[in-house]
Amino acid sequence: MLGRVPVAHSRGMGTPTESFQIPLEAAEVYESRFVPAIFAEWAPRLVDLAGVGRGQSVLDVACGTGIVARTAALRVGRGGEVTGVDLNEAMLTVARRVRPELEWRQGNAQDLPFDDESFDVVVSQMALMFFPDPAAALAEMARVVVPGGTVAVLVPGALEHQAAFAPFVDMAARHAGPEAVDLLTTYFRCGDLDALAGQLAAAGPTVTAHRTVDGTYRAPSVDAFVTTEVESTPLVERLSAETYQHIRDEARAVLAPFTAPDGSVAAPFESNLVVAVA
Ligand SMILES: C[S@@+](CC[C@H](N)C(=O)[O-])C[C@H]1O[C@@H](n2cnc3c(N)ncnc32)[C@H](O)[C@@H]1O
């Protein structure tokens, strides 16, 4: 099931400089596997901290298969409107299948296909680190929100604050070489909370909250954790079978503190949230 192409493009979407349209199968894997394991827990927190309420119009930037948009739709009710925008048509195909009544648009976060001041609230979850120019995307979010509206962004925290991922990346780099660090850490590259708050403020809105939020990354086993981490990045293309096996073997010790008796992994995962008012 976890073939290279689907996994390589389903969780992390590659490095920031890659351009990509993922296969539909990968988007289905994203929705069935990664949304429940990783992304679903953050959506209600983001939507709540953004203050999404009844009757509002909400834009979910880089919506993927739409977990945040779906959550926002519950809050805005019938009088509200929710739109999701994403670069990947396959993600949007799944989003439309799951919630056909919401608005789904293909578009680039750095050049949003919406007029100025179109939405009451603009949110983006776990995506900014994949944009080649995160500051440009934040400026676009600020452009499309109404005066007095809210922009809220959630990204993974810095690698050094990730109690399970930091030692895992160290160990993988020992086996695979220093380039493994870059390939495994795209996810964490917007992890400086103050820098993120500064970037959003530089786009115009006034930052009203910026904080770190604790969550949990769940995997059914250490092997599944390793498969996801390695095969959702281009690292998998560069590893020999022997090196990959060494990483798998040593991961058992590295992840032991986070492994339950049934073998499942619950790794702490720290995220950063910034909320600003236009
Ligand atoms: C890790 S997923 C997060 C998706 C969703 N926000 C969630 O929480 O499940 C990152 C998403 O960013 C999208 N993406 C990456 N670069 C983008 C860009 N420049 N413009 C719009 N979407 C982009 C990908 O297609 C992918 O759906």
Coordinates of C-alpha atoms and ligand atoms in Angstrom, one line a residue:
M1 CA 0.0 0.0 0.0
L2 CA 2.7 2.4 0.9
G3 CA 4.4 2.5 -2.5
R4 CA 7.0 5.0 -3.1
V5 CA 5.2 7.5 -5.3
P6 CA 2.1 7.7 -3.2
V7 CA 4.0 8.1 0.1
A8 CA 6.6 10.3 -1.4
H9 CA 4.0 12.8 -2.3
S10 CA 1.2 12.2 0.1
R11 CA 2.4 13.4 3.5
G12 CA 5.0 16.0 2.9
M13 CA 4.7 17.0 -0.7
G14 CA 8.4 16.9 -1.4
T15 CA 10.9 19.6 -0.9
P16 CA 10.0 23.3 -1.1
T17 CA 11.5 23.6 -4.5
E18 CA 9.8 20.7 -6.1
S19 CA 6.7 21.3 -8.2
F20 CA 4.2 18.5 -8.1
Q21 CA 0.9 17.2 -9.0
I22 CA 0.4 14.0 -7.0
P23 CA -1.5 11.0 -8.3
L24 CA -5.1 10.5 -7.0
E25 CA -4.0 7.3 -5.2
A26 CA -1.6 9.4 -3.1
A27 CA -4.3 11.9 -2.2
E28 CA -6.5 9.0 -1.1
V29 CA -3.7 7.6 1.1
Y30 CA -3.3 11.1 2.5
E31 CA -7.0 11.3 3.5
S32 CA -7.3 7.7 4.8
R33 CA -4.0 7.4 6.6
F34 CA -2.2 10.7 7.2
V35 CA -5.2 12.9 8.1
P36 CA -6.3 10.7 11.0
A37 CA -2.8 10.0 12.2
I38 CA -1.3 13.5 12.0
F39 CA -3.5 16.3 10.7
A40 CA -7.0 15.9 12.1
E41 CA -6.1 16.8 15.7
W42 CA -4.9 20.2 14.8
A43 CA -7.9 21.4 12.7
P44 CA -10.3 22.1 15.6
R45 CA -7.5 23.9 17.5
L46 CA -6.6 26.1 14.5
V47 CA -10.2 26.9 13.8
D48 CA -11.0 27.7 17.4
L49 CA -8.0 29.8 17.9
A50 CA -8.8 31.7 14.7
G51 CA -12.2 32.4 16.2
V52 CA -14.2 31.0 13.3
G53 CA -17.9 31.5 14.1
R54 CA -21.3 31.4 12.6
G55 CA -22.0 33.1 9.3
Q56 CA -18.4 33.8 8.5
S57 CA -16.6 33.2 5.2
V58 CA -13.4 31.2 5.7
L59 CA -10.5 30.4 3.3
D60 CA -8.4 27.3 4.0
V61 CA -5.0 27.8 2.2
A62 CA -3.2 24.7 1.0
C63 CA -6.3 22.7 2.1
G64 CA -5.1 19.3 1.0
T65 CA -8.1 17.0 1.3
G66 CA -9.9 19.6 3.4
I67 CA -9.7 18.6 7.0
V68 CA -9.5 22.3 8.2
A69 CA -12.2 23.5 5.7
R70 CA -14.5 20.7 6.9
T71 CA -14.0 21.6 10.5
A72 CA -14.6 25.3 9.8
A73 CA -17.8 24.4 8.0
L74 CA -19.2 22.9 11.2
R75 CA -18.5 26.2 13.0
V76 CA -19.8 28.7 10.4
G77 CA -23.1 26.8 9.9
R78 CA -25.5 27.3 7.0
G79 CA -25.1 31.1 6.8
G80 CA -21.4 30.8 6.4
E81 CA -19.1 29.9 3.4
V82 CA -16.0 27.8 3.3
T83 CA -13.5 27.7 0.5
G84 CA -10.4 25.5 0.2
V85 CA -7.6 26.2 -2.2
D86 CA -4.7 23.9 -3.0
L87 CA -2.1 23.5 -5.7
N88 CA -2.8 19.8 -6.2
E89 CA -5.9 18.7 -8.2
A90 CA -5.8 15.2 -6.7
M91 CA -6.1 16.6 -3.2
L92 CA -9.0 18.7 -4.4
T93 CA -10.6 15.7 -6.1
V94 CA -10.7 13.9 -2.7
A95 CA -11.9 17.0 -0.9
R96 CA -14.8 17.3 -3.4
R97 CA -15.7 13.6 -2.9
V98 CA -15.8 14.0 0.9
R99 CA -17.6 17.4 1.0
P100 CA -19.0 18.2 -2.4
E101 CA -21.0 21.2 -1.1
L102 CA -18.0 23.2 -0.1
E103 CA -16.1 25.4 -2.6
W104 CA -12.7 23.9 -3.7
R105 CA -10.4 25.9 -6.0
Q106 CA -7.1 25.0 -7.6
G107 CA -4.5 27.7 -7.0
N108 CA -1.1 28.7 -5.7
A109 CA -0.8 30.1 -2.1
Q110 CA 1.7 32.6 -3.4
D111 CA -0.8 34.0 -5.9
L112 CA -4.2 33.3 -4.5
P113 CA -7.1 33.3 -7.1
F114 CA -9.3 35.6 -5.0
D115 CA -10.0 39.4 -4.9
D116 CA -8.7 41.6 -2.1
E117 CA -10.7 41.5 1.1
S118 CA -12.8 38.4 0.2
F119 CA -12.8 36.4 3.4
D120 CA -13.5 37.0 7.2
V121 CA -11.0 34.4 8.2
V122 CA -8.0 32.9 6.4
V123 CA -6.3 29.8 7.8
S124 CA -3.5 27.6 6.8
Q125 CA -2.4 24.3 8.4
M126 CA 0.9 22.4 8.0
A127 CA 1.7 23.8 4.6
L128 CA 3.7 27.1 4.8
M129 CA 7.0 25.2 5.0
F130 CA 6.4 23.7 1.5
F131 CA 6.0 27.0 -0.2
P132 CA 9.1 28.3 -1.9
D133 CA 8.4 31.8 -0.6
P134 CA 6.4 31.6 2.7
A135 CA 6.5 35.4 3.1
A136 CA 4.8 35.9 -0.2
A137 CA 2.1 33.4 0.8
L138 CA 1.5 35.3 4.1
A139 CA 1.2 38.5 2.2
E140 CA -1.4 36.9 -0.1
M141 CA -3.4 35.7 3.0
A142 CA -3.3 39.2 4.4
R143 CA -4.5 40.6 1.0
V144 CA -7.6 38.4 0.7
V145 CA -8.8 38.9 4.3
V146 CA -11.2 41.7 5.1
P147 CA -10.1 44.7 7.4
G148 CA -10.6 43.4 10.9
G149 CA -10.5 39.8 9.7
T150 CA -8.3 37.1 11.0
V151 CA -5.3 35.2 9.5
A152 CA -4.1 32.1 11.4
V153 CA -1.3 29.9 10.5
L154 CA -0.2 26.6 12.0
V155 CA 3.2 24.9 11.2
P156 CA 5.4 22.2 12.9
G157 CA 7.7 23.6 15.5
A158 CA 11.5 23.5 15.3
L159 CA 13.2 20.2 15.0
E160 CA 15.2 20.7 18.2
H161 CA 11.9 20.8 20.1
Q162 CA 10.6 17.5 18.7
A163 CA 11.4 14.9 21.3
A164 CA 11.0 11.9 19.0
F165 CA 11.9 13.4 15.6
A166 CA 15.1 15.1 16.6
P167 CA 16.8 11.9 17.8
F168 CA 15.3 10.0 14.8
V169 CA 16.8 12.5 12.3
D170 CA 20.2 12.4 14.2
M171 CA 20.2 8.6 13.9
A172 CA 19.2 8.6 10.3
A173 CA 21.9 11.1 9.4
R174 CA 24.5 8.9 11.1
H175 CA 23.5 6.1 8.8
A176 CA 22.6 8.0 5.7
G177 CA 24.9 11.0 5.8
P178 CA 24.3 14.7 6.5
E179 CA 22.1 15.2 3.4
A180 CA 19.5 13.1 5.2
V181 CA 19.0 16.0 7.6
D182 CA 17.9 18.4 4.9
L183 CA 15.7 15.8 3.3
L184 CA 14.0 14.7 6.6
T185 CA 13.6 18.2 8.0
T186 CA 11.6 20.2 5.4
Y187 CA 8.7 19.8 7.7
F188 CA 10.3 21.8 10.4
R189 CA 11.8 24.7 8.4
C190 CA 9.3 27.3 9.5
G191 CA 9.6 26.2 13.1
D192 CA 10.9 29.5 14.6
L193 CA 7.8 30.9 16.3
D194 CA 9.0 34.5 16.6
A195 CA 10.2 34.6 13.0
L196 CA 6.9 33.3 11.8
A197 CA 5.0 35.9 13.9
G198 CA 7.4 38.6 12.5
Q199 CA 6.8 37.4 8.9
L200 CA 3.0 37.6 9.4
A201 CA 3.2 41.1 11.0
A202 CA 5.4 42.2 8.1
A203 CA 2.6 41.3 5.8
G204 CA 0.4 43.9 7.5
P205 CA -1.9 42.3 10.1
T206 CA -1.4 42.8 13.9
V207 CA -0.3 39.6 15.6
T208 CA -2.7 38.9 18.5
A209 CA -1.4 35.5 19.6
H210 CA 1.6 33.3 18.9
R211 CA 2.2 30.2 20.8
T212 CA 3.5 26.6 20.8
V213 CA 0.9 23.9 21.0
D214 CA 1.6 20.2 21.9
G215 CA 0.2 17.4 19.9
T216 CA 0.9 13.7 19.1
Y217 CA 2.0 12.0 16.0
R218 CA 0.7 8.4 15.9
A219 CA 1.9 5.4 14.0
P220 CA 0.8 1.8 14.3
S221 CA 4.4 0.6 14.7
V222 CA 8.0 1.8 14.6
D223 CA 8.3 0.3 11.1
A224 CA 5.3 2.3 10.0
F225 CA 6.9 5.4 11.5
V226 CA 10.1 4.8 9.7
T227 CA 8.4 4.0 6.4
T228 CA 6.4 7.3 6.5
E229 CA 9.4 9.4 7.5
V230 CA 11.8 8.0 5.0
E231 CA 9.4 7.4 2.1
S232 CA 7.6 10.7 2.3
T233 CA 10.8 12.4 1.4
P234 CA 13.3 11.9 -1.5
L235 CA 15.7 10.3 1.0
V236 CA 14.2 6.9 0.1
E237 CA 15.7 7.2 -3.5
R238 CA 19.2 7.6 -2.1
L239 CA 19.3 4.9 0.6
S240 CA 20.8 1.4 0.0
A241 CA 18.7 -1.5 1.3
E242 CA 21.3 -2.1 3.9
T243 CA 21.4 1.5 5.2
Y244 CA 17.6 1.6 5.2
Q245 CA 17.6 -1.6 7.3
H246 CA 20.1 -0.1 9.8
I247 CA 17.8 2.9 10.2
R248 CA 14.8 0.6 10.8
D249 CA 16.7 -1.5 13.3
E250 CA 18.0 1.5 15.3
A251 CA 14.7 3.3 15.2
R252 CA 13.3 0.7 17.7
A253 CA 15.7 2.0 20.4
V254 CA 15.4 5.6 19.5
L255 CA 11.6 5.5 19.6
A256 CA 11.4 3.1 22.6
P257 CA 10.3 5.9 24.9
F258 CA 7.3 6.6 22.7
T259 CA 6.4 3.0 21.9
A260 CA 3.5 1.3 23.7
P261 CA 3.4 -2.4 24.7
D262 CA 1.3 -3.1 21.6
G263 CA 4.0 -1.6 19.4
S264 CA 2.2 1.5 18.4
V265 CA 4.1 4.8 18.5
A266 CA 2.7 8.1 20.0
A267 CA 5.4 10.7 19.4
P268 CA 5.1 14.2 20.9
F269 CA 4.7 16.7 18.1
E270 CA 5.1 20.4 18.8
S271 CA 3.4 23.0 16.5
N272 CA 3.5 26.7 16.3
L273 CA 0.4 28.8 15.8
V274 CA 0.3 32.5 14.9
V275 CA -3.0 34.5 14.8
A276 CA -3.2 38.0 13.5
V277 CA -5.9 40.6 12.8
A278 CA -5.9 42.6 9.6
Ligands
LIG1 C1 1.0 18.5 4.5 S1 -0.3 19.0 3.4 C2 -1.4 19.9 4.5 C3 -2.8 19.9 3.9 C4 -3.9 20.4 4.9 N1 -3.7 21.8 5.2 C5 -4.0 19.5 6.1 O1 -3.8 20.0 7.2 O2 -4.3 18.3 6.0 C6 0.4 20.4 2.5 C7 -0.5 20.9 1.3 O3 0.1 22.0 0.8 C8 -0.2 22.0 -0.6 N2 0.7 23.0 -1.3 C9 2.0 22.9 -1.3 N3 2.5 24.0 -2.0 C10 1.4 24.8 -2.3 C11 1.3 26.0 -2.9 N4 2.3 26.7 -3.3 N5 0.0 26.5 -3.0 C12 -1.1 25.8 -2.6 N6 -1.0 24.6 -2.0 C13 0.3 24.1 -1.8 C14 0.0 20.6 -1.0 O4 -0.6 20.3 -2.2 C15 -0.7 19.9 0.2 O5 -2.0 19.7 0.0

